[in-house]
mmCIF file of C-alpha atoms in Angstrom:
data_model
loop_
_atom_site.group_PDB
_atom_site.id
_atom_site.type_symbol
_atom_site.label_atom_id
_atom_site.label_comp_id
_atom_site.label_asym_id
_atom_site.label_seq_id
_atom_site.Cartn_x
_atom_site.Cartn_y
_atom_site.Cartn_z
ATOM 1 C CA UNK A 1 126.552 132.701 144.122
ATOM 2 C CA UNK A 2 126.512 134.457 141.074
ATOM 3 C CA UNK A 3 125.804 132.197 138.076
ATOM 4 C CA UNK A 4 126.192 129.168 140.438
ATOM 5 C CA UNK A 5 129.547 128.965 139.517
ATOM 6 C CA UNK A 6 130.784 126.657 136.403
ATOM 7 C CA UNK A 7 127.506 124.595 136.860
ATOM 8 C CA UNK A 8 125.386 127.321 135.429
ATOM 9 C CA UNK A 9 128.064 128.722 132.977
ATOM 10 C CA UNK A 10 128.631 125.407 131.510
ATOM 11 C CA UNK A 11 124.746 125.358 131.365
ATOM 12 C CA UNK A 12 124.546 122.296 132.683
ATOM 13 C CA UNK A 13 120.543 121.430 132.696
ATOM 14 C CA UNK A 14 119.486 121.483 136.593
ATOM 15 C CA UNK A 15 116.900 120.580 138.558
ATOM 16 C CA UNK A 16 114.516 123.753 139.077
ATOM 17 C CA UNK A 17 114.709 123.644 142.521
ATOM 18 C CA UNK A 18 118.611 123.695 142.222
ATOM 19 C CA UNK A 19 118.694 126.566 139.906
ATOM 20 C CA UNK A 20 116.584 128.499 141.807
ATOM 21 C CA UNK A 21 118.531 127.941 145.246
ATOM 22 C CA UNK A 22 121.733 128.828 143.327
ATOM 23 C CA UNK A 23 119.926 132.452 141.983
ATOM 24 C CA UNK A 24 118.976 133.000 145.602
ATOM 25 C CA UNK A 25 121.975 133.253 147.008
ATOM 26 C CA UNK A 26 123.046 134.924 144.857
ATOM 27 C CA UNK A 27 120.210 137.842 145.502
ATOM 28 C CA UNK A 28 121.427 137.082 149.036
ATOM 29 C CA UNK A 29 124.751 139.254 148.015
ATOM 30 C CA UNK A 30 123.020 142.437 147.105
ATOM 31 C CA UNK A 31 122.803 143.494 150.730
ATOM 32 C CA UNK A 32 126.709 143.909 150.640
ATOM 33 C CA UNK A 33 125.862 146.544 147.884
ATOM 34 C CA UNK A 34 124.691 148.539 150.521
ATOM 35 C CA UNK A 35 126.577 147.817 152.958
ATOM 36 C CA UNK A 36 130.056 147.824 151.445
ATOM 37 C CA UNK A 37 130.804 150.732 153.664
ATOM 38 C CA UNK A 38 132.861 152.002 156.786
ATOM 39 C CA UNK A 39 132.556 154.690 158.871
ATOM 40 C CA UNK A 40 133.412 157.198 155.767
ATOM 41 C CA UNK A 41 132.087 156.024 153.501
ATOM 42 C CA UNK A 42 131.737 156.829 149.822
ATOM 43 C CA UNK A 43 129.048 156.894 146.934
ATOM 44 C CA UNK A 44 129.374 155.840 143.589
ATOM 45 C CA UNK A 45 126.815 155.673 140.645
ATOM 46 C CA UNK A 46 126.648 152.664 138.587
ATOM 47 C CA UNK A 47 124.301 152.115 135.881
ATOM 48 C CA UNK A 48 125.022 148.575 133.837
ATOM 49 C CA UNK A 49 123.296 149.297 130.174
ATOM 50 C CA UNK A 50 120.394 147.425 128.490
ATOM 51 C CA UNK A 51 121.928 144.360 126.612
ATOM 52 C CA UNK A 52 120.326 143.289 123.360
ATOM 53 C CA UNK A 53 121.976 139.987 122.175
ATOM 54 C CA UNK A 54 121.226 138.148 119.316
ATOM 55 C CA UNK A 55 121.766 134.311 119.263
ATOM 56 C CA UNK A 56 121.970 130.853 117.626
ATOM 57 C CA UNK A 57 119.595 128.509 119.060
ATOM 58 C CA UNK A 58 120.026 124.770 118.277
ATOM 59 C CA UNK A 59 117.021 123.662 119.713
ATOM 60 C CA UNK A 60 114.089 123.854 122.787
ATOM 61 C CA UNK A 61 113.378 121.217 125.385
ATOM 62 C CA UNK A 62 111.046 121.817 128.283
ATOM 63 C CA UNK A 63 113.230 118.310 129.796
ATOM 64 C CA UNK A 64 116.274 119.467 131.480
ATOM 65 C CA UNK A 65 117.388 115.667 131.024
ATOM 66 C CA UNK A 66 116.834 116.116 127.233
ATOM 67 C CA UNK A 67 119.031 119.485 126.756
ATOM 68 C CA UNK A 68 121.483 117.787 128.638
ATOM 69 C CA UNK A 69 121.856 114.476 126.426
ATOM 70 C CA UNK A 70 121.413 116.827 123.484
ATOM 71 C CA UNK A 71 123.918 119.470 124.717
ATOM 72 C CA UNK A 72 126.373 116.196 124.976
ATOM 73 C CA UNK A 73 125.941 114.842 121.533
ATOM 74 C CA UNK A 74 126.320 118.275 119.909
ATOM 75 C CA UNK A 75 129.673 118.552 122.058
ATOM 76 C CA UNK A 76 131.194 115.128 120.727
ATOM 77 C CA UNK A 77 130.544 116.446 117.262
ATOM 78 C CA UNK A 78 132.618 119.879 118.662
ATOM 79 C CA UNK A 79 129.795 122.333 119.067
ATOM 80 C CA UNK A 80 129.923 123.306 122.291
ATOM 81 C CA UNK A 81 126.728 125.259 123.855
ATOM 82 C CA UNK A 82 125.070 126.537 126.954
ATOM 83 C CA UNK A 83 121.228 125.597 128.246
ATOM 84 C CA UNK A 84 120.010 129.360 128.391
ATOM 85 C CA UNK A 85 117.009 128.720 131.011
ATOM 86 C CA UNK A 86 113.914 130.818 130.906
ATOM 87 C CA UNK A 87 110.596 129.709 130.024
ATOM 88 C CA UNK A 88 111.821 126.949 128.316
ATOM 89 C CA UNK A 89 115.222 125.288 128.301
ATOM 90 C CA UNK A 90 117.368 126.877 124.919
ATOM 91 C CA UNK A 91 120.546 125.181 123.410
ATOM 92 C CA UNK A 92 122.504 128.225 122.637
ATOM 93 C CA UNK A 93 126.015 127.968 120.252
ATOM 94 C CA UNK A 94 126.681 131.469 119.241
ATOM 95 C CA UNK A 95 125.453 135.030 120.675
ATOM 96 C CA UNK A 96 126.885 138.341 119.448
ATOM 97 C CA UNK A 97 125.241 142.233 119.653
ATOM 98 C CA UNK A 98 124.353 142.466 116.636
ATOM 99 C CA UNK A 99 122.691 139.956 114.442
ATOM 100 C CA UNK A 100 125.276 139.998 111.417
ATOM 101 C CA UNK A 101 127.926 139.544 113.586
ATOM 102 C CA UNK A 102 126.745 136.526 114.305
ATOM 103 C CA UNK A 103 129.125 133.493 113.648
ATOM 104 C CA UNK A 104 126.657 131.099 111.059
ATOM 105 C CA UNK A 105 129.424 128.303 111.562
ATOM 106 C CA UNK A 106 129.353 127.768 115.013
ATOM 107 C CA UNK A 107 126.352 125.807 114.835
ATOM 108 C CA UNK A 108 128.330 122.951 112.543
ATOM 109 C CA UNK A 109 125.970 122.675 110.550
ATOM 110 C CA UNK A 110 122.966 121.846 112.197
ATOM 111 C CA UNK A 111 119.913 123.960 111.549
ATOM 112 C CA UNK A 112 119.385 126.845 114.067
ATOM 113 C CA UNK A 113 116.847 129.541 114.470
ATOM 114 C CA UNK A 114 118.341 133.158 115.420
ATOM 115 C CA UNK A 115 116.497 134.563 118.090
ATOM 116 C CA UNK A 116 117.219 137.707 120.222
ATOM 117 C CA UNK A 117 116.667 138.391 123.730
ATOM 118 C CA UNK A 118 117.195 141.675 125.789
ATOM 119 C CA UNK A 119 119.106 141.911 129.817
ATOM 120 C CA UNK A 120 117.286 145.323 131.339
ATOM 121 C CA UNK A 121 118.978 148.378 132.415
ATOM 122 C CA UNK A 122 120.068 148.124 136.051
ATOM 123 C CA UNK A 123 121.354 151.438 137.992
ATOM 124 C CA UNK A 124 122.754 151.339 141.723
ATOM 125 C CA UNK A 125 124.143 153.267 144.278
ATOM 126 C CA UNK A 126 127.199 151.635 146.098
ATOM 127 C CA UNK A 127 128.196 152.711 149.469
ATOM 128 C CA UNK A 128 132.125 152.046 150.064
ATOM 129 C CA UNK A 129 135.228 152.889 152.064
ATOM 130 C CA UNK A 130 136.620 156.202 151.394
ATOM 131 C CA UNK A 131 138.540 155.569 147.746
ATOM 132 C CA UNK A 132 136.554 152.019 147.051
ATOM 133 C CA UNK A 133 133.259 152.991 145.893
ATOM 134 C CA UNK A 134 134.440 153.828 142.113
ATOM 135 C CA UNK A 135 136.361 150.980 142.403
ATOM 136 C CA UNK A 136 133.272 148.495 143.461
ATOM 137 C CA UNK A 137 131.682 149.978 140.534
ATOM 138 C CA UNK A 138 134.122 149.501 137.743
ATOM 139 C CA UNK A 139 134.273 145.579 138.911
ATOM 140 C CA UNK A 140 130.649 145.149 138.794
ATOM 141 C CA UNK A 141 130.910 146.593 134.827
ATOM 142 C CA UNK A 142 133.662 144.414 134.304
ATOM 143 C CA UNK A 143 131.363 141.631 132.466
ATOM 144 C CA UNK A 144 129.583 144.053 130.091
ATOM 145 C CA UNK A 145 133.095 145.117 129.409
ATOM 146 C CA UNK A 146 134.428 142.207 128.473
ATOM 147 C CA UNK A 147 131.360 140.571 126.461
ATOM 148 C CA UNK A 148 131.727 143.752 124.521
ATOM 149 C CA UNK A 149 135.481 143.231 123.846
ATOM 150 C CA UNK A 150 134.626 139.178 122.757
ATOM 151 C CA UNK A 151 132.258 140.511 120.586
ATOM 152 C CA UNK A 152 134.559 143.205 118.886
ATOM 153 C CA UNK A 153 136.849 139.857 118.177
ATOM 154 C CA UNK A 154 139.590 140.447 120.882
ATOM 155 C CA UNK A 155 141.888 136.961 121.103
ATOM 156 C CA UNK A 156 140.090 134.804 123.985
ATOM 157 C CA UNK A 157 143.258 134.050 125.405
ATOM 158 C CA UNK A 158 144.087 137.641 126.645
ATOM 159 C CA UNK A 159 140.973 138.205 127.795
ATOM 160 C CA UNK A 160 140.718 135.322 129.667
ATOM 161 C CA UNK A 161 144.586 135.880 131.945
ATOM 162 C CA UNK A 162 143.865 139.548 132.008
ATOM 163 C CA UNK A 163 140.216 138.531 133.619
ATOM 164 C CA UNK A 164 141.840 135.830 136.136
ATOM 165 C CA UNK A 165 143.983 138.092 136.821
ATOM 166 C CA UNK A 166 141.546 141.083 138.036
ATOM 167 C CA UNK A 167 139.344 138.269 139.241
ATOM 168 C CA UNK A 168 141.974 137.325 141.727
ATOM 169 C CA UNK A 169 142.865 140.830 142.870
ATOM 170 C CA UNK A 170 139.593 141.351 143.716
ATOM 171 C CA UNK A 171 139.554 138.441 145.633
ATOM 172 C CA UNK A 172 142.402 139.221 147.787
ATOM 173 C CA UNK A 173 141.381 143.372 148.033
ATOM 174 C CA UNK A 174 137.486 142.446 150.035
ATOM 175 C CA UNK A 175 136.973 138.997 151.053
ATOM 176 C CA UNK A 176 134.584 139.885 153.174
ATOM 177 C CA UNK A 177 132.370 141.186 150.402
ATOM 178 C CA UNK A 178 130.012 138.714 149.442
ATOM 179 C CA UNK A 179 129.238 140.365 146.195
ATOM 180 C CA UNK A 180 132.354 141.515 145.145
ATOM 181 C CA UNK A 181 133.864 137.621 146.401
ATOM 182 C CA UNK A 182 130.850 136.245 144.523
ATOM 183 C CA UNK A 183 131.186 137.888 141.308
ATOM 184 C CA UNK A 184 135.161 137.437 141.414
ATOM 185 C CA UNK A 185 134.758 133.553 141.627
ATOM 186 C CA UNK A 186 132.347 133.518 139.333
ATOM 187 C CA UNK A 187 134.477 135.369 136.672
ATOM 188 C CA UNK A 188 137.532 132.539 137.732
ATOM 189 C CA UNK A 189 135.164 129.674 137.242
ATOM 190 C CA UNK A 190 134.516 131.448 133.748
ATOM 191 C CA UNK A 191 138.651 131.679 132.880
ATOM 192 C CA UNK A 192 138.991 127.735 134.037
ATOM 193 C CA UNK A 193 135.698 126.872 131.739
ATOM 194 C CA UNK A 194 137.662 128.987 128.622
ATOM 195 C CA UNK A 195 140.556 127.480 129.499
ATOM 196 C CA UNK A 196 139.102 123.965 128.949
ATOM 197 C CA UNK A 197 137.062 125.076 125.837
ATOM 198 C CA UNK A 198 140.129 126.191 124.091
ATOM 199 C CA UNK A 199 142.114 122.945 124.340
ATOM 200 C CA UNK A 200 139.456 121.121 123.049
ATOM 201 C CA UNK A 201 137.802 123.031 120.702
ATOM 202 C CA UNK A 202 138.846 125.156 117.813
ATOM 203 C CA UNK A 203 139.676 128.838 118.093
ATOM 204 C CA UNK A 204 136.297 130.164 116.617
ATOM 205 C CA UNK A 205 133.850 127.179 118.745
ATOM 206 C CA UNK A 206 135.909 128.882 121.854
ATOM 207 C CA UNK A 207 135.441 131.946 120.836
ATOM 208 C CA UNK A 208 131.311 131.262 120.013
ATOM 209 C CA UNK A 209 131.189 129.660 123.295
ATOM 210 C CA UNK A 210 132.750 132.509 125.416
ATOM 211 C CA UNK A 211 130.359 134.983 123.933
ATOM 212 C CA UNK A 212 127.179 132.882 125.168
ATOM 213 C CA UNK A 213 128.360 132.483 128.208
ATOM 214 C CA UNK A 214 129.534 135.825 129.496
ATOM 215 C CA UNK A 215 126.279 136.859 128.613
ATOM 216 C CA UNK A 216 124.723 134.185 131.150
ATOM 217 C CA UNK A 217 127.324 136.077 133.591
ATOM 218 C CA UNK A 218 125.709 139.837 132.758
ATOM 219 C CA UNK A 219 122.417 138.863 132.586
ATOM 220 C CA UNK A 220 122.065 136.891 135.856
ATOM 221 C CA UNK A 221 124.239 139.792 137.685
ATOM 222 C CA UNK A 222 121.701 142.200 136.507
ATOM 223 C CA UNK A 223 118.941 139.344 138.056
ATOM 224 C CA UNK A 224 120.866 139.327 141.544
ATOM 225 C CA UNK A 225 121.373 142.781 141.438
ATOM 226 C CA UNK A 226 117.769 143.632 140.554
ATOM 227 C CA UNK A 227 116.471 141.303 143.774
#
């Protein structure tokens, strides 16, 4: 599924082989891209933007059993942070678009190196039902949407009920989509994760910890929507 559900957006360090079935299945979904149709069906463009983020990085472990025992300490001390996995396995505290909005005080402290990464440009075609296919699109936007509005400062709390409650429309309107069902869980697994953040955390390590994770959620969709 898409970001492996809370497993991945917690970035909880996994085995390779785990993480990579996870990201599989998830590629698995992008036939119902094109075939999210009926007999009349519909086309609609979609294009989901380059994404240039800048973040905090707390450290770099090439152990998946070491980010995890250091992702743990840094949480007990109330720094909460997500194993970005790429080459190398990244603690990750704060992300933002641009590199002085970054929050310097989500990192509690400890000494962090700002680095900046870049999600490609992805553009699709959807085929729908008659009256769906704009619809399809504007869900499958909805995450660069919403990272945008975390990192203008909107309160997490609204975001996160207005989210669960698209996220569970969308489940009801085409359960027999795999990506639209995918995508919609995943964005529900995100709303319970903020949900727990922000009763144990303060307002601005919430806040911080939404922004690095939603962009785990656009960049992998652009990854399972890419193939």
């Amino acid at each position: 599924m898409i970001l492996g559900g809370v497993l991945l957006l917690a970035g909880t360090a996994m085995a390779q082989p785990l993480r990579d079935r996870l990201l599989q299945a998830g590629r698995a979904g992008l036939a119902a891209v094109q075939t999210f149709a009926s007999s009349t069906p519909e086309e609609a463009e979609l294009t989901l933007p380059e994404i240039k983020i800048w973040a905090l990085q707390l450290g770099v472990f090439d152990s998946g059993e070491r980010a995890a025992q250091e992702q743990e300490r840094l949480l007990a001390q109330g720094i909460p942070c997500a194993v970005w996995q790429r080459e190398q396995m990244r603690l990750i505290c704060e992300a933002a678009l641009a590199k002085e909005a970054l929050d310097m005080t989500a990192s509690g402290g400890q000494e962090t190196f700002v680095i900046a990464e870049t999600a490609p440009q992805i553009s699709l075609r959807l085929s729908a039902a008659q009256g769906e296919a704009e619809e399809a699109a504007a869900f499958l936007a909805l995450p660069d949407g919403l990272l945008e509005r975390l990192s203008a400062g909107e309160p997490l709390k609204e975001i996160m009920i207005e989210t669960r409650e698209t996220a569970e429309r969308a489940l009801r309107a085409h359960p027999q989509n795999t990506i639209y069902t995918q995508l919609a869980q995943s964005l529900l697994n995100w709303c319970a994760l903020m949900e727990q953040t922000m009763q144990a955390q303060t307002q601005a390590a919430a806040a911080a910890y939404a922004r690095v994770t939603m962009y785990m959620l656009c960049r992998e969709l652009r990854l399972t929507l890419n193939g």
